[in-house]
Structure formats: C-alpha cells, structure tokens
Coordinates of C-alpha atoms in Angstrom, one line a residue:
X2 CA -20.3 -91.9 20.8
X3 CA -19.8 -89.0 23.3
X4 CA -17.2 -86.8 21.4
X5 CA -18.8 -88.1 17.9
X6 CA -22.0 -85.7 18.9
X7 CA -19.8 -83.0 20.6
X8 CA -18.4 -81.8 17.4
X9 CA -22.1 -81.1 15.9
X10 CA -22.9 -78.9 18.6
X11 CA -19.8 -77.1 18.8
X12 CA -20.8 -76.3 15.1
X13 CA -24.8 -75.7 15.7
X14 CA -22.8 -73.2 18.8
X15 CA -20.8 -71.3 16.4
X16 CA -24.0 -70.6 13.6
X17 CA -26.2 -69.4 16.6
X18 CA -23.0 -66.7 18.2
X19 CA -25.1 -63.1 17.9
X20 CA -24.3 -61.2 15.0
X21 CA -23.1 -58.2 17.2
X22 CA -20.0 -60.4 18.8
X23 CA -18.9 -61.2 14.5
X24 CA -19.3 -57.9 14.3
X25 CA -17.1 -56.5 17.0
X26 CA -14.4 -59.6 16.1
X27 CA -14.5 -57.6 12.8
X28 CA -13.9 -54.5 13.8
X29 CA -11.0 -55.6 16.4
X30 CA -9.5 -57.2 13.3
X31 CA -9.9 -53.5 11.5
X32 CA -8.1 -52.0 14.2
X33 CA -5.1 -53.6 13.4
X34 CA -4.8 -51.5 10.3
X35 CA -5.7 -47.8 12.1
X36 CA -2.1 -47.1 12.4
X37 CA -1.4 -47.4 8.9
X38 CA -4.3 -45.9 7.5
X39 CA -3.3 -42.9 10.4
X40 CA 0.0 -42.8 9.1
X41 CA -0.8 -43.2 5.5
X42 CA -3.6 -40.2 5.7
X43 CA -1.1 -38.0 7.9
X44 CA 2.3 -38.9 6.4
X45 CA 0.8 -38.9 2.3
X46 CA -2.9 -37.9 1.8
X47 CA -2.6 -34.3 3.3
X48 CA 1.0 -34.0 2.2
X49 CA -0.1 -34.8 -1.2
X50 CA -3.6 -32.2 -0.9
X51 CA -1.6 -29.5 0.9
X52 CA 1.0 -29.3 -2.3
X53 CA -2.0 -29.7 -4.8
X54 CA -3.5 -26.6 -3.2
X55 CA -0.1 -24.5 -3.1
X56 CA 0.3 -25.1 -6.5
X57 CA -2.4 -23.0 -8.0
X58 CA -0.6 -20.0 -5.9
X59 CA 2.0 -18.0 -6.6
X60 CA 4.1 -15.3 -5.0
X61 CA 3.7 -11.7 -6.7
X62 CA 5.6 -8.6 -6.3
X63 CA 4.2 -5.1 -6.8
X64 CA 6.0 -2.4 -8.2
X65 CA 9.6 -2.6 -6.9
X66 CA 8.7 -4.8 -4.5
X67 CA 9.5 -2.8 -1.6
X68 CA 5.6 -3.0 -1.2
X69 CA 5.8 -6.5 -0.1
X70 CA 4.7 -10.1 -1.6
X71 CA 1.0 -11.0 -2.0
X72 CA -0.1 -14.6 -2.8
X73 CA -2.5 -15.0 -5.9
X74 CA -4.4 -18.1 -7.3
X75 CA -3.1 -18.4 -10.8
X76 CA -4.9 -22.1 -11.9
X77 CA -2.8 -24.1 -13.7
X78 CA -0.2 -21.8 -14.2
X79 CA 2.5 -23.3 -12.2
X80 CA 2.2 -26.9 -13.6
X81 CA 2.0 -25.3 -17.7
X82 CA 5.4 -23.6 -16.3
X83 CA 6.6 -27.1 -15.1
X84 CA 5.6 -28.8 -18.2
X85 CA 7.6 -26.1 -20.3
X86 CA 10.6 -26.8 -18.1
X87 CA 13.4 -27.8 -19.5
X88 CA 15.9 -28.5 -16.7
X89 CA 13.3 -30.4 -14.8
X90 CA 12.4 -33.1 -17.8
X91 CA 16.5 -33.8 -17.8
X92 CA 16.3 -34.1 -14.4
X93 CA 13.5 -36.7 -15.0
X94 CA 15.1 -38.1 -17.6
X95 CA 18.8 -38.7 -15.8
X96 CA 17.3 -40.7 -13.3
X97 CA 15.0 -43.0 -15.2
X98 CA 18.0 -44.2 -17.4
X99 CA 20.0 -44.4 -14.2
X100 CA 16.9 -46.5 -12.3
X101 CA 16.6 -48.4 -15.9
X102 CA 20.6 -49.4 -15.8
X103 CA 20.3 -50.0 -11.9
X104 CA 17.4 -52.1 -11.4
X105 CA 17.7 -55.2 -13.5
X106 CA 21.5 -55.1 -11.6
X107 CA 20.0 -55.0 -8.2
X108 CA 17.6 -57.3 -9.3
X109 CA 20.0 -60.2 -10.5
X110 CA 22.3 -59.4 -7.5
X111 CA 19.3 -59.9 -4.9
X112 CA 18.2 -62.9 -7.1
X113 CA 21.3 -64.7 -6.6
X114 CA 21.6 -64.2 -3.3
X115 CA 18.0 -65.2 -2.3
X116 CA 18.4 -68.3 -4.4
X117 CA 22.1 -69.3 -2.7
X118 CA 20.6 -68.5 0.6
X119 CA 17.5 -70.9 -0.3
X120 CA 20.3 -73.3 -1.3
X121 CA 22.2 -73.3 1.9
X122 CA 21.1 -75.2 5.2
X123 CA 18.8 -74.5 7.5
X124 CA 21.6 -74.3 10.1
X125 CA 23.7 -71.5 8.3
X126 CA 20.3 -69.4 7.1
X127 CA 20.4 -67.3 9.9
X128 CA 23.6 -66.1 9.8
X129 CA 24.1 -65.4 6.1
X130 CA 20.6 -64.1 5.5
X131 CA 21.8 -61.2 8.7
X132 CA 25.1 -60.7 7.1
X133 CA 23.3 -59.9 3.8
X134 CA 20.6 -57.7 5.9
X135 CA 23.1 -55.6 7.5
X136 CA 23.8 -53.3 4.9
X137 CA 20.0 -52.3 4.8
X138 CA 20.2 -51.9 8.2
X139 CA 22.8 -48.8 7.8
X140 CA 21.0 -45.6 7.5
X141 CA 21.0 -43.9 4.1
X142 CA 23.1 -40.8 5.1
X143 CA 25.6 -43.0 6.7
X144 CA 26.2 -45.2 3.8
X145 CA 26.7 -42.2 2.2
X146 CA 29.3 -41.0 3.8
X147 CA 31.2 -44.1 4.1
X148 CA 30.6 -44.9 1.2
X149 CA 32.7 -41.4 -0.2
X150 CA 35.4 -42.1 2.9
X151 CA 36.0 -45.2 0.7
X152 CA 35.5 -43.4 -3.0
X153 CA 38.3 -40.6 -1.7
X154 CA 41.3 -40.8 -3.6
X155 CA 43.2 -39.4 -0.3
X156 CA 42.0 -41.6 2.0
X157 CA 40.2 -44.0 0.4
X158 CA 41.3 -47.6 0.1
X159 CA 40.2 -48.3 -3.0
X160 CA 42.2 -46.2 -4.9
X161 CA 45.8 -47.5 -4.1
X162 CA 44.6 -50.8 -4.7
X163 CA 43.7 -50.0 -8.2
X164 CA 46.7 -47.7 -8.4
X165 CA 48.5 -51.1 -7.9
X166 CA 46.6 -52.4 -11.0
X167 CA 47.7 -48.9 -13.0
X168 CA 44.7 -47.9 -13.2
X169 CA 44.0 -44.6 -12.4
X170 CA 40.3 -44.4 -11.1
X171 CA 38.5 -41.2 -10.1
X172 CA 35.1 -42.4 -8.3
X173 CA 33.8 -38.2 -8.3
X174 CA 34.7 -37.5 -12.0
X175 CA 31.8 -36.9 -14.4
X176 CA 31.9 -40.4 -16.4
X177 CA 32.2 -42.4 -12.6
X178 CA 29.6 -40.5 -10.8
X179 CA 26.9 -42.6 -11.5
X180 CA 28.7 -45.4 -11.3
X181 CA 30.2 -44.6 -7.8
X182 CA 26.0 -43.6 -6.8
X183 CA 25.0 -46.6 -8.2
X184 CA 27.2 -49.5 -6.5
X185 CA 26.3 -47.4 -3.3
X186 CA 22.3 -47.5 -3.5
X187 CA 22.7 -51.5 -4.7
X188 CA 24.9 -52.1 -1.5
X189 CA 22.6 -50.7 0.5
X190 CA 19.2 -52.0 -1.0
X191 CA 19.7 -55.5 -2.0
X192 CA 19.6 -57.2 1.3
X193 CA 16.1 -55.5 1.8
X194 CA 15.0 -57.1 -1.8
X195 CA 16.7 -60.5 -1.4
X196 CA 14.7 -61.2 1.9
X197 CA 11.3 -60.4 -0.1
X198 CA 12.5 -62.6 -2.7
X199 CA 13.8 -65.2 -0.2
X200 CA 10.5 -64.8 1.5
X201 CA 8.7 -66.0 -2.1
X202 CA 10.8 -69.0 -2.4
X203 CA 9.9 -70.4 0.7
X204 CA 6.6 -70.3 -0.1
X205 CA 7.2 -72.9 -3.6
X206 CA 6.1 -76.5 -2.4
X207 CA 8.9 -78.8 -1.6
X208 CA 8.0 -81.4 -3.7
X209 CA 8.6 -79.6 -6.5
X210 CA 12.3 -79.7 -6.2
X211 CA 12.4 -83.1 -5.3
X212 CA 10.4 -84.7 -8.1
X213 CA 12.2 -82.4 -10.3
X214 CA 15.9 -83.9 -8.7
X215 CA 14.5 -87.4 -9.4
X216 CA 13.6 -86.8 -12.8
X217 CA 17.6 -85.7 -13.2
X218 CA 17.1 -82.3 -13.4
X219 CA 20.1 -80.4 -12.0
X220 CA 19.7 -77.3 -9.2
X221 CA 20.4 -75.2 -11.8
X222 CA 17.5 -76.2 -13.9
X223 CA 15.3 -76.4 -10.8
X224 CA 16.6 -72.3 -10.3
X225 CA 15.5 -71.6 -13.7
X226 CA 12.1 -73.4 -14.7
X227 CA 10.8 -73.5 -10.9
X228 CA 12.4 -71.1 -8.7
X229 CA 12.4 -68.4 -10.4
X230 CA 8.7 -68.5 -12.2
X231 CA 7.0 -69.0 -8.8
X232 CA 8.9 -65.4 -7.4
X233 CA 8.2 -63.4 -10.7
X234 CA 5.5 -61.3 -8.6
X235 CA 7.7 -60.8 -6.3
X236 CA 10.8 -59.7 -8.1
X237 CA 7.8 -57.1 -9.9
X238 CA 7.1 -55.8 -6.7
X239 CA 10.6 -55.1 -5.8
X240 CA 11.9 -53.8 -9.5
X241 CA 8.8 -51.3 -8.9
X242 CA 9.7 -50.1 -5.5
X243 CA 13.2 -50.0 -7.0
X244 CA 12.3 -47.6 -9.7
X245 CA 10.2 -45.4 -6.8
X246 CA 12.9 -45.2 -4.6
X247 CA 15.6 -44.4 -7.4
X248 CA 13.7 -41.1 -9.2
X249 CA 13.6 -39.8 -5.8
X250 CA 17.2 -40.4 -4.8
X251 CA 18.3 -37.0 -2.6
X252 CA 20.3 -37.8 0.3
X253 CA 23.5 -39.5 -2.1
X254 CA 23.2 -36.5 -4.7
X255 CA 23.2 -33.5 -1.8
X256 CA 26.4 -35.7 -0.4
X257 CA 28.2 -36.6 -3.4
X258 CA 27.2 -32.3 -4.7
X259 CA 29.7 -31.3 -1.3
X260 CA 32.5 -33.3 -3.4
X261 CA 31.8 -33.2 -6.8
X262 CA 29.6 -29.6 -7.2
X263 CA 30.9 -29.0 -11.5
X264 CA 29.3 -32.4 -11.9
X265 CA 26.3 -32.8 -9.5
X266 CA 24.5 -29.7 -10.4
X267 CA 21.6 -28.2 -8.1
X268 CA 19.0 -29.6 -10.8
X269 CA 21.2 -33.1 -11.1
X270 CA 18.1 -34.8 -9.7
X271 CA 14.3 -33.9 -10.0
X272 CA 14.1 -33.7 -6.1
X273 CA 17.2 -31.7 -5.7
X274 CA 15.6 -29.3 -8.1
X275 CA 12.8 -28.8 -6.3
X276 CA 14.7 -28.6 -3.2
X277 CA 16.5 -25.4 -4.8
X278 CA 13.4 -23.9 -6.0
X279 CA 11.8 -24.2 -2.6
X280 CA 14.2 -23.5 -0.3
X281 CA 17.3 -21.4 -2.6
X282 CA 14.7 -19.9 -5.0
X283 CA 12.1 -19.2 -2.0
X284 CA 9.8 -20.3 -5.3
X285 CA 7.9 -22.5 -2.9
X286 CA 4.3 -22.9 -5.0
X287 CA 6.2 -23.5 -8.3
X288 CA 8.1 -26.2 -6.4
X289 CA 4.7 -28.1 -4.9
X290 CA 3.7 -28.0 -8.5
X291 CA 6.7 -29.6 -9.6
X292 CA 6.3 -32.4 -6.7
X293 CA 3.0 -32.8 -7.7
X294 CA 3.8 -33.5 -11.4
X295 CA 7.0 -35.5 -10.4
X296 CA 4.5 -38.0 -8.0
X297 CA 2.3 -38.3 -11.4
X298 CA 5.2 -39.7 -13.2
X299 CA 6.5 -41.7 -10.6
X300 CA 2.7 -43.2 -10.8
X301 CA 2.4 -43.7 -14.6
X302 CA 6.3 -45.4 -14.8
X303 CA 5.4 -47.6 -11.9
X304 CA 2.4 -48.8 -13.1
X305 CA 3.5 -49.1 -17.0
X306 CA 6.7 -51.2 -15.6
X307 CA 4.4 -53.8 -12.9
X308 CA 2.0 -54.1 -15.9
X309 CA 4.9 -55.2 -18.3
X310 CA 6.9 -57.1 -15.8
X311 CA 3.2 -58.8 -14.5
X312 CA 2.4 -59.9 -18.5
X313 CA 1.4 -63.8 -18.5
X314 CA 4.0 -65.6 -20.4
X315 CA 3.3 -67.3 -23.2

C-alpha cells in the first residue's frame, strides 16, 4: 500500500517543479548545440556574407595604371560576368557527370558492405567495421599522395602487375584521369557512408528478419524487400553529401595537376578555377562571385536529387 501511493506523489511532485527550474533544464539542453551554431555562424554564415558583399566590387585601374587600383561597387556585374562564363559552366558541368558516375558506385559499394557487416557476428563487427573505417580515417591530401605513389608507372605497383596482364595502363592519361580520381575519392569515402548506412540497419526491428526467415524467405530477399527499404533515407542523405563533397573536389585535382598539368587544366574543376582567379588572377571579387553562384548550384542539385531520391514509392 505504501509504494502503491508513492508513485502518485512523485507525479503530483513533478506537475508542481516551478516553471523557472523547466526553464533553465531547457536552456542547459540548448547549450549543447552553442558550439555548433558558433561554428556554423563563424565557419559558414559570415564566410558566405563576406563573399556576397565582395562580389558587388571590383578592382579598377585608372589610366595606365601606374595611378594605382581603386575598389568600385558595380551590382550585379560580377555574377552577369559569371553567368556568361564559359570555362566556369564546363567546369560545373565536368564534375556533376563525374559526381553522377561516382555516386550510385560509392553508393552500392558502401551498401554492400553495411549489409555484409550487418550479416556478420557480433563478435567480428568490431574489427571489420574498423578495417572498413580506416580509409576514412586517412587525411585527404595523404590519400592523395599515396594514392599517385601507387598510380606511378615508375614506381607504382600497379603497373607491372598489369604489365604482366599486357596491358599497358596509364593511370595520368586524359581517358584514365577520372578514373584514377574516382577509385581514390570511393576508397576514401565509403567507409564514412557504410557506418551511416550500417547505423540505419540497426535501427530495423529484429523480428522482421526472423518472421521473414520462417516464412522461407532467403537473406537475400530479406536484403532486398526489408533491408534496404528501411535505409532509403539514409542512403539519400549520403548520395546528397556525396554529390556536395564531389563538385567541390580541390585537394585530388591540385595533386594529380603537379603530374598530369596538359590534362588537369587550372579551370579542370569549378573550385580550382576560382582558386586561379583569386589567387593567380589577383581577380579576387570576380572569384567570391563565382563561389557565391557555385554554392547556389550546389543548393539547387542537392535539393532536386534528396527530393527525387526521397519520392514515396508506389
């Protein structure tokens, strides 16, 4: 009888706590999130408002231009410039057909390997879901760099081996380039995507799987009609961030340029071209206006690709 009326005033306790100690439990909760609002502001907000300002500048020259420079506000001069821009839209458009070719790979490579790993025992999780982590874990520049130690046809040790096979591969030519960027940004993304996706699958009920296995359907079948349904968000999420990272790939085209500079131009990508004209061309607030169009793109892909790959089936 005693703990049978302890529980009601526990509960008549908890609706009479002042509004001010809810409050302040709210707020503690809220501060959780200051450092990535902090960072979010500093890192992107003022980032993002400092290049929209520069852009409506520009650099002019007076007479001979031993006079000096002086800085005018021209509108929207820079971004009709940009729009008018040839070079940059091939830029754009190299690396969405690239991120278009690389994504459903990395996608169905980091599929596979959450849905193995969810396969395997709880014993042997650990150590296979690290092994397949460790290549995320290697910094981008560095997996660069080994990864054109192991492209060299010098030193390399890929291409004896295919030497062997008589075939006479060149992973910096023009028609391998991609090819040779490609395998090197999958390598080093996919363990990052399987462990989201791997994450998803733990989250599908149990029971699912085993009223499916007594019904006699196979683990394939239980991979195709439950598996992978309940981790289509997911896989979204990750084709979109996919797509982000790949229009702004940089550190593997500035790399792979040392090698290969007849093939990876100084406009091969839209951030190496605005590198050049920032920092080559000293055309700084043409280059903030290019940033600030290439973000807008980045913004209307992403969203037209979640809103496709997020369509209810029918």
């Amino acid at each position: 009888m005693t703990s049978t009326g302890a529980a009601p005033d526990a509960d008549v306790g908890d609706a009479r706590r002042p509004r001010h100690w809810t409050s302040a439990l709210k707020w503690k909760g809220a501060a959780f999130t200051a450092p990535f609002f902090a960072g979010f502001v500093l890192l992107f907000i003022i980032p993002l408002g400092y290049a929209v300002w520069q852009a409506f500048f520009r650099e002019q020259t007076s007479g001979l231009g031993l006079s000096g420079t002086t800085t005018e506000f021209v509108w929207f001069d820079n971004f009709a410039k940009a729009f008018e821009d040839a070079t940059f839209w091939a830029a754009i458009t190299r690396v969405l057909v690239f991120a278009f070719i690389v994504v459903p790979v990395m996608l169905a490579i980091s599929l596979a390997m959450a849905l193995l790993l969810d396969m395997a025992k709880r014993r042997a999780v650990r150590f296979f879901r690290l092994g397949f982590l460790v290549p995320y874990m290697v910094p981008g520049i560095v997996a660069a760099l080994m990864w054109i130690y192991i492209y060299s046809p010098r030193s390399g040790p890929l291409t004896p081996v295919f030497a062997d096979l008589g075939l006479g591969v060149n992973f910096f030519a023009s028609e391998m380039l991609w090819v040779s960027i490609g395998n090197l940004i999958i390598w080093n993304t996919i363990g990052f995507n399987m462990l989201i996706i791997y994450a998803a699958l733990l989250s599908v009920p149990r029971e699912l799987f085993d009223a499916a296995r007594v019904d006699g359907a196979s683990e394939w079948r239980i991979a195709w009609s439950i598996k992978i349904p309940h981790v289509r968000a997911p896989l979204a999420l990750v084709g979109m961030l996919s797509i982000i990272g790949l229009v702004q790939i940089f550190n593997e085209p500035l790399l792979f340029r040392q090698i290969s500079p007849e093939t990876v131009t100084k406009d091969f990508t839209p951030i190496l071209f605005i590198y050049n004209q920032a920092f080559d061309a000293n055309n700084y607030h043409y280059a903030a206006a290019v940033s600030v169009l290439l973000a807008l793109v980045i913004g209307i892909v992403s969203f037209v690709y979640y809103k496709l790959a997020n369509r209810p089936t029918t």
